[in-house]
Amino acid sequence: MHLHKFEKIWLIFGVGSLVLFLAIIGFGAFYKGTQPQSHMQTIDPNNVEAYEAFKPENLGLTKVDDNNYVINVVASAFNYDFGVNKEDKPVKEIKVPKGANVLFQITSKDVVHGFNIAGTNVNMMVEPGYISSLETKMNKPGIYTVVCNEYCGVGHHQMFAKVEVYE
Ligand code: CUA
């Protein structure tokens, strides 16, 4: 079979692109751990307290066992609610040890918010009526800023929090 020079070039280009794209997806999925959402969880945005994880006493950081933690957050304009500390003051900063396996569970009471831990791959859209969850390992020590990256109103730029990963 005779192939014209241009046909060969296009064939190599086409097959090459396919291989390149599959390699990129493979790199993302197997090396970087990027995954689509596994399932969808719904919640009544007017009554988030009815859901166990978002009861006021369950907000913020909870140690499950040795190296597993859960962080429950209720987002609303223009604040992330991590619950209160022993002095009954709102928790503004979450601290987890290096290497901790953390499950984030977040929902919104009002409008769409974002939950992005700058400098990590934790980046979620938080929609009223849904629970956004993501499990990750916090491997790099440092103080991270959590930012809302969905425009949610006049106080959008003031909506942030802190997560510290300590040695
Ligand atoms: Cu919340 Cu922007």
CSV table of C-alpha atoms and ligand atoms in Angstrom, one decimal:
chain,number,residue,atom,x,y,z
A,1,MET,CA,0.0,0.0,0.0
A,2,HIS,CA,1.3,3.4,-0.9
A,3,LEU,CA,0.9,6.3,1.5
A,4,HIS,CA,1.3,9.8,0.3
A,5,LYS,CA,4.0,11.7,2.3
A,6,PHE,CA,1.4,14.1,3.7
A,7,GLU,CA,-0.9,11.2,4.8
A,8,LYS,CA,2.1,9.7,6.6
A,9,ILE,CA,2.8,13.0,8.4
A,10,TRP,CA,-0.8,13.4,9.4
A,11,LEU,CA,-1.0,9.8,10.6
A,12,ILE,CA,2.1,10.2,12.7
A,13,PHE,CA,0.8,13.5,14.0
A,14,GLY,CA,-2.7,12.1,14.9
A,15,VAL,CA,-1.4,8.9,16.5
A,16,GLY,CA,1.3,10.9,18.3
A,17,SER,CA,-1.2,13.4,19.7
A,18,LEU,CA,-3.4,10.5,21.0
A,19,VAL,CA,-0.4,8.9,22.7
A,20,LEU,CA,0.6,12.2,24.2
A,21,PHE,CA,-2.9,13.0,25.6
A,22,LEU,CA,-3.2,9.5,27.0
A,23,ALA,CA,0.2,9.9,28.6
A,24,ILE,CA,-0.9,13.2,30.2
A,25,ILE,CA,-4.1,11.7,31.6
A,26,GLY,CA,-2.1,8.7,32.9
A,27,PHE,CA,0.4,10.9,34.5
A,28,GLY,CA,-2.4,12.9,36.2
A,29,ALA,CA,-4.3,9.9,37.3
A,30,PHE,CA,-1.6,7.6,38.5
A,31,TYR,CA,1.3,9.9,39.5
A,32,LYS,CA,-0.5,13.1,40.6
A,33,GLY,CA,-3.6,11.3,42.0
A,34,THR,CA,-6.2,13.4,40.2
A,35,GLN,CA,-9.6,11.7,40.3
A,36,PRO,CA,-13.1,12.6,39.3
A,37,GLN,CA,-15.7,12.8,42.1
A,38,SER,CA,-16.8,9.4,43.2
A,39,HIS,CA,-20.4,10.2,44.0
A,40,MET,CA,-22.7,13.0,45.0
A,41,GLN,CA,-24.0,13.8,48.5
A,42,THR,CA,-26.9,16.1,49.0
A,43,ILE,CA,-27.9,18.1,52.0
A,44,ASP,CA,-30.6,20.6,53.0
A,45,PRO,CA,-28.8,24.0,52.9
A,46,ASN,CA,-31.3,25.5,55.3
A,47,ASN,CA,-30.7,22.8,57.9
A,48,VAL,CA,-27.1,21.7,57.6
A,49,GLU,CA,-27.0,21.0,61.4
A,50,ALA,CA,-29.3,18.0,60.8
A,51,TYR,CA,-26.3,16.3,59.1
A,52,GLU,CA,-24.0,14.6,61.7
A,53,ALA,CA,-20.8,16.1,60.2
A,54,PHE,CA,-22.1,19.6,60.3
A,55,LYS,CA,-23.5,19.7,63.8
A,56,PRO,CA,-21.8,22.6,65.6
A,57,GLU,CA,-19.8,20.3,67.9
A,58,ASN,CA,-18.5,18.3,65.0
A,59,LEU,CA,-17.2,21.2,63.0
A,60,GLY,CA,-13.4,21.7,62.6
A,61,LEU,CA,-10.7,19.2,63.1
A,62,THR,CA,-11.4,15.7,64.5
A,63,LYS,CA,-8.8,13.1,65.0
A,64,VAL,CA,-10.2,9.7,63.9
A,65,ASP,CA,-7.1,7.6,64.7
A,66,ASP,CA,-3.3,7.6,64.5
A,67,ASN,CA,-2.9,9.5,61.3
A,68,ASN,CA,-6.4,10.1,60.1
A,69,TYR,CA,-8.2,13.3,60.5
A,70,VAL,CA,-11.6,14.8,59.4
A,71,ILE,CA,-12.1,18.5,58.9
A,72,ASN,CA,-15.8,19.6,58.7
A,73,VAL,CA,-16.5,23.1,57.5
A,74,VAL,CA,-19.6,25.1,56.9
A,75,ALA,CA,-19.1,27.9,54.4
A,76,SER,CA,-21.3,31.0,54.4
A,77,ALA,CA,-20.9,34.6,53.3
A,78,PHE,CA,-18.2,35.4,54.2
A,79,ASN,CA,-16.7,32.9,56.6
A,80,TYR,CA,-15.5,29.3,57.0
A,81,ASP,CA,-17.0,27.9,60.2
A,82,PHE,CA,-14.6,25.5,61.9
A,83,GLY,CA,-16.6,25.4,65.1
A,84,VAL,CA,-15.4,27.0,68.4
A,85,ASN,CA,-12.5,26.3,70.7
A,86,LYS,CA,-12.4,25.7,74.4
A,87,GLU,CA,-12.9,29.4,75.1
A,88,ASP,CA,-15.9,29.4,72.9
A,89,LYS,CA,-14.2,31.5,70.3
A,90,PRO,CA,-14.5,30.7,66.6
A,91,VAL,CA,-11.6,28.6,65.3
A,92,LYS,CA,-9.7,30.4,62.6
A,93,GLU,CA,-6.7,28.1,62.1
A,94,ILE,CA,-6.5,24.4,61.7
A,95,LYS,CA,-3.3,22.5,62.7
A,96,VAL,CA,-2.4,19.1,61.4
A,97,PRO,CA,0.8,17.1,61.7
A,98,LYS,CA,3.0,16.5,58.7
A,99,GLY,CA,1.9,13.4,56.8
A,100,ALA,CA,-1.6,13.5,58.2
A,101,ASN,CA,-4.4,11.9,56.1
A,102,VAL,CA,-7.2,14.4,56.0
A,103,LEU,CA,-10.7,14.1,54.8
A,104,PHE,CA,-12.3,17.5,54.1
A,105,GLN,CA,-16.1,17.7,54.2
A,106,ILE,CA,-17.6,21.1,53.3
A,107,THR,CA,-21.0,22.5,52.5
A,108,SER,CA,-22.5,25.9,52.0
A,109,LYS,CA,-25.5,27.5,53.8
A,110,ASP,CA,-26.1,30.2,51.2
A,111,VAL,CA,-24.3,30.7,47.9
A,112,VAL,CA,-21.6,29.0,45.9
A,113,HIS,CA,-18.2,29.3,47.6
A,114,GLY,CA,-14.7,27.9,46.9
A,115,PHE,CA,-12.3,26.1,49.2
A,116,ASN,CA,-8.8,26.2,47.9
A,117,ILE,CA,-5.8,25.5,50.1
A,118,ALA,CA,-3.3,27.6,48.2
A,119,GLY,CA,-0.2,25.7,47.1
A,120,THR,CA,-1.9,22.2,47.4
A,121,ASN,CA,-4.2,20.2,45.2
A,122,VAL,CA,-7.1,20.8,47.6
A,123,ASN,CA,-9.5,22.9,45.5
A,124,MET,CA,-13.2,22.5,45.8
A,125,MET,CA,-16.3,24.3,44.7
A,126,VAL,CA,-18.7,24.4,47.6
A,127,GLU,CA,-22.4,24.5,46.5
A,128,PRO,CA,-25.5,24.9,48.7
A,129,GLY,CA,-27.3,21.6,48.8
A,130,TYR,CA,-24.2,19.5,48.3
A,131,ILE,CA,-21.4,18.1,50.3
A,132,SER,CA,-17.9,18.6,48.8
A,133,SER,CA,-15.4,16.1,50.1
A,134,LEU,CA,-11.8,15.3,49.4
A,135,GLU,CA,-9.3,13.2,51.1
A,136,THR,CA,-5.6,14.1,50.9
A,137,LYS,CA,-2.2,13.7,52.6
A,138,MET,CA,-0.7,16.9,54.0
A,139,ASN,CA,2.9,16.1,53.4
A,140,LYS,CA,4.6,19.6,53.2
A,141,PRO,CA,5.0,21.5,56.4
A,142,GLY,CA,4.0,25.2,56.3
A,143,ILE,CA,1.2,27.6,56.9
A,144,TYR,CA,-1.3,27.6,54.1
A,145,THR,CA,-4.0,30.1,53.3
A,146,VAL,CA,-7.5,28.8,52.5
A,147,VAL,CA,-9.1,31.0,50.0
A,148,CYS,CA,-12.6,31.3,48.5
A,149,ASN,CA,-12.1,31.3,44.8
A,150,GLU,CA,-15.7,31.6,43.7
A,151,TYR,CA,-17.1,35.1,43.7
A,152,CYS,CA,-19.8,35.1,46.5
A,153,GLY,CA,-20.6,38.7,47.2
A,154,VAL,CA,-19.1,42.0,48.6
A,155,GLY,CA,-17.1,40.2,51.3
A,156,HIS,CA,-15.6,37.6,48.9
A,157,HIS,CA,-12.1,38.9,49.3
A,158,GLN,CA,-12.3,38.7,53.1
A,159,MET,CA,-13.2,35.0,53.0
A,160,PHE,CA,-10.2,33.1,54.0
A,161,ALA,CA,-8.8,30.8,56.7
A,162,LYS,CA,-5.5,29.1,57.7
A,163,VAL,CA,-4.3,25.6,57.7
A,164,GLU,CA,-0.9,24.8,59.4
A,165,VAL,CA,1.0,21.6,58.7
A,166,TYR,CA,3.6,21.2,61.5
A,167,GLU,CA,6.6,18.8,61.7
B,1,CUA,CU1,-17.0,32.8,49.5
B,1,CUA,CU2,-16.1,34.0,47.7
